[in-house]
Amino acid sequence: MQTSQGRGVWGSRMGFVLAAAGSAIGLGNIWRFPYATGQNGGAAFVLLYILFVILIGAPVMIAELAIGRNTQLNPVGAFRKLAPGSLWTVVGMLGVATGVGILSYYSVIAGWTVGYFVKTISGEFSTIIAKDISQQIFENFVGNPYSAVGYLFVFIIFTAYVVVGGVSRGIERWTKILMPILFILLILLTIRSVTLNNAAEGLVFYLKPDFTKITAGTVGNALGQALFSLSLGMGAMITYGSYISKRDNLTISAGYVCLFDTLIAIIAGLMIFPALSFVGLKPEESGPGLVFVLLPSIFAEMPGGFIFGAGFFLLLSVAALTSTISLMEVTVSYMVDEWKWKRVNAVIVMSILAFLLGIPSALSTGASGWFTDLPLLHMGFLDLANALLGNYSLTIGAFLISIFVAYKWGLKSVFKEIELNQNIFYFNKFWAFMVRFICPVAIFIIFVYIVITGEYF
Ligand code: PFF
């Protein structure tokens, strides 16, 4: 379907909800959430994360969708239209730049999932039990420059293929088929995991809060995780919102997306933590390799583990793809709207850029000593990109977006946009209060606190 300006529009409300949930649900839920929970103390972190989804994530999501649908433009064009001749367009530019950056390193991890799918179906994990062997396989795999860069390339090609198809033909059609499959597979794996021996120990860590574990870093990471997971703070939801029909109720759509996304993260935790205690690994020692090291040793122990393993890595690749699609769409829509480029040319240029930018990340897990242990910082390039773009930049973006809707564009304009066609703005007073006071103030305090304590890294 096309609007009068020749831009795409989602075929139906369900189409939008699935596509936006597809953007939100990804490696953030299944790869990043479990290890962030492990590193940040378990259940107390989970509670903070849920709190931030409700108090900050949901209100910012409504704000982004309203900006997008009102202007029917990419993030830069949207800010320019609503605040002409002002510096607010810089917020849109920050979003577009963050999108390219996240796409570059996110595709590296996404490439690992494809590599692990291939490894599983080629039978490499059918006999492994010991976790140290699994660790070795992981290190060899991510430390090999050819496979790391090769799979990055493959993943960017997949993404480009779908994004070229455009909004309803490409993105919507694919996510409609893929998202439900993902959900079913995850539930099956979780049932398997919670019935493993020793599952209780992992579940206690995950579900019984110990508030003494909360530090500035925990709070900052929980906020960063909530924003990353919901694809907020960089205009992805402005872009997806720009394709929503004027008939749809934005608050209901935003509610569904937040609910599905949080549910998937919580379920992913239920799948990971019992498996951790089953294998005898400490959650605190988990890191970006967690799902890749842990799960193959679980699959090898399970009857039908081959199927579960292949299914899982396929699932994770699919979840990552529906997210990289949205990351690429932000910049592509920018080039198409602002520079009047053909969609296909924008996709080609973006893909090359994301690939080149992704190479340092791909080489930072062992292949190149320099990128793996950056001078002075003593961290890998990928970890640095994940912290700077996936935490800091989104946090700054969400802060500015809430200030923009509350104090520049104005609450009345948002109300008008949401209440179009007699739609009801559910929880409107709660939303207005959050976006005026809680979002900016809370984000500001958390941000300053983590910068001062340096606890993000
Ligand atoms: N929300 C995605 C995930 O959880 O994997 C990652 C992401 C996608 C972040 C799109 C930001 C974004 F704009």
Short mmCIF file of N, CA and C in Angstrom, two decimals, residues 31-32 35-36 39 101-102 104-106 108-109 112 138 142 221 228 285-290 292 357-366 368-374 377-393 455-457:
data_model
loop_
_atom_site.label_atom_id
_atom_site.label_comp_id
_atom_site.label_asym_id
_atom_site.label_seq_id
_atom_site.Cartn_x
_atom_site.Cartn_y
_atom_site.Cartn_z
N TRP A 31 20.32 -12.52 23.43
CA TRP A 31 21.78 -12.53 23.62
C TRP A 31 22.20 -11.57 24.73
N ARG A 32 21.70 -10.31 24.67
CA ARG A 32 22.23 -9.29 25.58
C ARG A 32 21.56 -9.31 26.96
N TYR A 35 22.98 -12.02 29.54
CA TYR A 35 24.31 -11.80 30.11
C TYR A 35 24.37 -10.51 30.89
N ALA A 36 23.58 -9.50 30.48
CA ALA A 36 23.52 -8.26 31.27
C ALA A 36 22.93 -8.57 32.65
N GLN A 39 25.64 -10.32 34.69
CA GLN A 39 26.71 -9.43 35.15
C GLN A 39 26.22 -8.41 36.17
N GLY A 101 25.81 2.74 13.24
CA GLY A 101 26.81 2.16 14.15
C GLY A 101 26.30 0.88 14.80
N ILE A 102 25.06 0.91 15.29
CA ILE A 102 24.53 -0.30 15.94
C ILE A 102 24.43 -1.42 14.89
N SER A 104 26.25 -1.99 12.44
CA SER A 104 27.54 -2.58 12.11
C SER A 104 27.96 -3.65 13.13
N TYR A 105 27.86 -3.35 14.42
CA TYR A 105 28.34 -4.38 15.35
C TYR A 105 27.29 -5.45 15.64
N TYR A 106 26.02 -5.03 15.53
CA TYR A 106 24.91 -5.98 15.76
C TYR A 106 24.96 -7.09 14.70
N VAL A 108 27.54 -8.27 13.39
CA VAL A 108 28.63 -9.20 13.71
C VAL A 108 28.08 -10.34 14.57
N ILE A 109 27.36 -9.98 15.64
CA ILE A 109 26.79 -11.01 16.53
C ILE A 109 25.75 -11.83 15.76
N TRP A 112 27.36 -14.42 13.92
CA TRP A 112 27.73 -15.58 14.77
C TRP A 112 26.56 -16.57 14.85
N PHE A 138 33.92 -21.73 20.65
CA PHE A 138 33.46 -20.34 20.49
C PHE A 138 34.64 -19.41 20.20
N VAL A 142 34.97 -17.13 16.83
CA VAL A 142 34.92 -15.66 16.77
C VAL A 142 36.30 -15.05 16.58
N ASN A 221 22.81 0.38 33.27
CA ASN A 221 22.70 -0.73 32.32
C ASN A 221 21.26 -1.18 32.15
N PHE A 228 17.50 -0.16 24.50
CA PHE A 228 18.04 -0.96 23.40
C PHE A 228 17.02 -2.01 22.98
N GLU A 285 29.98 -14.49 35.87
CA GLU A 285 31.10 -14.57 34.91
C GLU A 285 30.64 -14.58 33.46
N SER A 286 29.34 -14.40 33.27
CA SER A 286 28.86 -14.48 31.89
C SER A 286 29.23 -13.22 31.12
N GLY A 287 29.29 -13.35 29.82
CA GLY A 287 29.63 -12.22 28.96
C GLY A 287 28.98 -12.43 27.61
N PRO A 288 29.41 -11.66 26.61
CA PRO A 288 28.78 -11.75 25.29
C PRO A 288 28.79 -13.16 24.67
N GLY A 289 29.65 -14.03 25.20
CA GLY A 289 29.69 -15.38 24.63
C GLY A 289 28.64 -16.31 25.23
N LEU A 290 27.89 -15.78 26.23
CA LEU A 290 27.03 -16.66 27.04
C LEU A 290 26.17 -17.65 26.24
N PHE A 292 26.29 -18.57 23.28
CA PHE A 292 27.04 -19.40 22.32
C PHE A 292 27.84 -20.50 23.02
N LEU A 357 32.20 -0.59 8.56
CA LEU A 357 32.24 -0.20 9.97
C LEU A 357 32.21 -1.41 10.91
N GLY A 358 31.64 -2.50 10.40
CA GLY A 358 31.51 -3.70 11.23
C GLY A 358 32.83 -4.48 11.34
N ILE A 359 33.74 -4.25 10.40
CA ILE A 359 34.98 -5.04 10.38
C ILE A 359 35.78 -4.93 11.69
N PRO A 360 36.01 -3.71 12.22
CA PRO A 360 36.74 -3.65 13.50
C PRO A 360 36.05 -4.46 14.61
N SER A 361 34.72 -4.43 14.65
CA SER A 361 34.01 -5.23 15.66
C SER A 361 34.22 -6.72 15.42
N ALA A 362 34.14 -7.09 14.13
CA ALA A 362 34.31 -8.52 13.81
C ALA A 362 35.70 -9.01 14.18
N LEU A 363 36.67 -8.10 14.14
CA LEU A 363 38.05 -8.52 14.44
C LEU A 363 38.38 -8.35 15.92
N SER A 364 37.40 -7.90 16.71
CA SER A 364 37.73 -7.53 18.10
C SER A 364 37.46 -8.65 19.09
N THR A 365 37.19 -9.84 18.59
CA THR A 365 36.96 -10.95 19.52
C THR A 365 38.05 -12.00 19.34
N GLY A 366 39.24 -11.52 19.14
CA GLY A 366 40.37 -12.44 19.08
C GLY A 366 41.19 -12.37 17.81
N SER A 368 42.12 -9.81 15.88
CA SER A 368 43.18 -8.80 15.89
C SER A 368 43.44 -8.38 17.33
N GLY A 369 44.69 -8.50 17.76
CA GLY A 369 45.03 -8.17 19.14
C GLY A 369 44.70 -6.72 19.46
N TRP A 370 44.92 -5.85 18.49
CA TRP A 370 44.72 -4.42 18.71
C TRP A 370 43.25 -4.11 18.98
N PHE A 371 42.34 -4.61 18.11
CA PHE A 371 40.91 -4.33 18.29
C PHE A 371 40.33 -5.10 19.47
N THR A 372 40.97 -6.21 19.83
CA THR A 372 40.44 -7.02 20.93
C THR A 372 40.73 -6.36 22.27
N ASP A 373 41.89 -5.67 22.35
CA ASP A 373 42.26 -5.03 23.61
C ASP A 373 42.75 -3.62 23.26
N LEU A 374 41.79 -2.72 23.11
CA LEU A 374 42.14 -1.37 22.65
C LEU A 374 43.09 -0.69 23.62
N LEU A 377 41.93 1.81 26.81
CA LEU A 377 40.60 1.42 27.30
C LEU A 377 40.57 0.00 27.82
N HIS A 378 41.44 -0.84 27.29
CA HIS A 378 41.49 -2.26 27.64
C HIS A 378 40.16 -2.95 27.51
N MET A 379 39.53 -2.70 26.41
CA MET A 379 38.32 -3.45 26.09
C MET A 379 38.29 -3.65 24.58
N GLY A 380 37.42 -4.56 24.14
CA GLY A 380 37.34 -4.81 22.71
C GLY A 380 36.51 -3.73 22.01
N PHE A 381 36.73 -3.61 20.71
CA PHE A 381 36.02 -2.60 19.93
C PHE A 381 34.51 -2.84 19.97
N LEU A 382 34.12 -4.10 19.87
CA LEU A 382 32.69 -4.42 19.87
C LEU A 382 32.04 -4.03 21.21
N ASP A 383 32.73 -4.33 22.31
CA ASP A 383 32.20 -3.96 23.63
C ASP A 383 32.08 -2.44 23.75
N LEU A 384 33.07 -1.76 23.21
CA LEU A 384 33.06 -0.30 23.26
C LEU A 384 31.87 0.25 22.46
N ALA A 385 31.69 -0.29 21.25
CA ALA A 385 30.58 0.17 20.41
C ALA A 385 29.25 -0.13 21.09
N ASN A 386 29.16 -1.30 21.70
CA ASN A 386 27.92 -1.70 22.39
C ASN A 386 27.62 -0.74 23.54
N ALA A 387 28.65 -0.34 24.27
CA ALA A 387 28.43 0.57 25.41
C ALA A 387 28.12 1.98 24.91
N LEU A 388 28.93 2.48 23.97
CA LEU A 388 28.74 3.86 23.52
C LEU A 388 27.44 4.05 22.74
N LEU A 389 27.20 3.14 21.79
CA LEU A 389 26.02 3.33 20.94
C LEU A 389 24.78 2.69 21.56
N GLY A 390 24.95 1.46 22.05
CA GLY A 390 23.79 0.72 22.57
C GLY A 390 23.34 1.17 23.95
N ASN A 391 24.17 1.91 24.67
CA ASN A 391 23.75 2.45 25.97
C ASN A 391 23.72 3.98 25.96
N TYR A 392 24.90 4.58 25.84
CA TYR A 392 24.99 6.04 25.97
C TYR A 392 24.13 6.79 24.94
N SER A 393 24.34 6.44 23.68
CA SER A 393 23.70 7.22 22.63
C SER A 393 22.18 7.10 22.71
N GLU A 455 30.75 3.81 35.63
CA GLU A 455 30.39 2.41 35.84
C GLU A 455 29.73 1.72 34.65
N TYR A 456 29.65 2.42 33.52
CA TYR A 456 29.03 1.75 32.37
C TYR A 456 29.90 0.63 31.84
N PHE A 457 31.21 0.86 31.95
CA PHE A 457 32.11 -0.09 31.29
C PHE A 457 32.54 -1.19 32.23
#
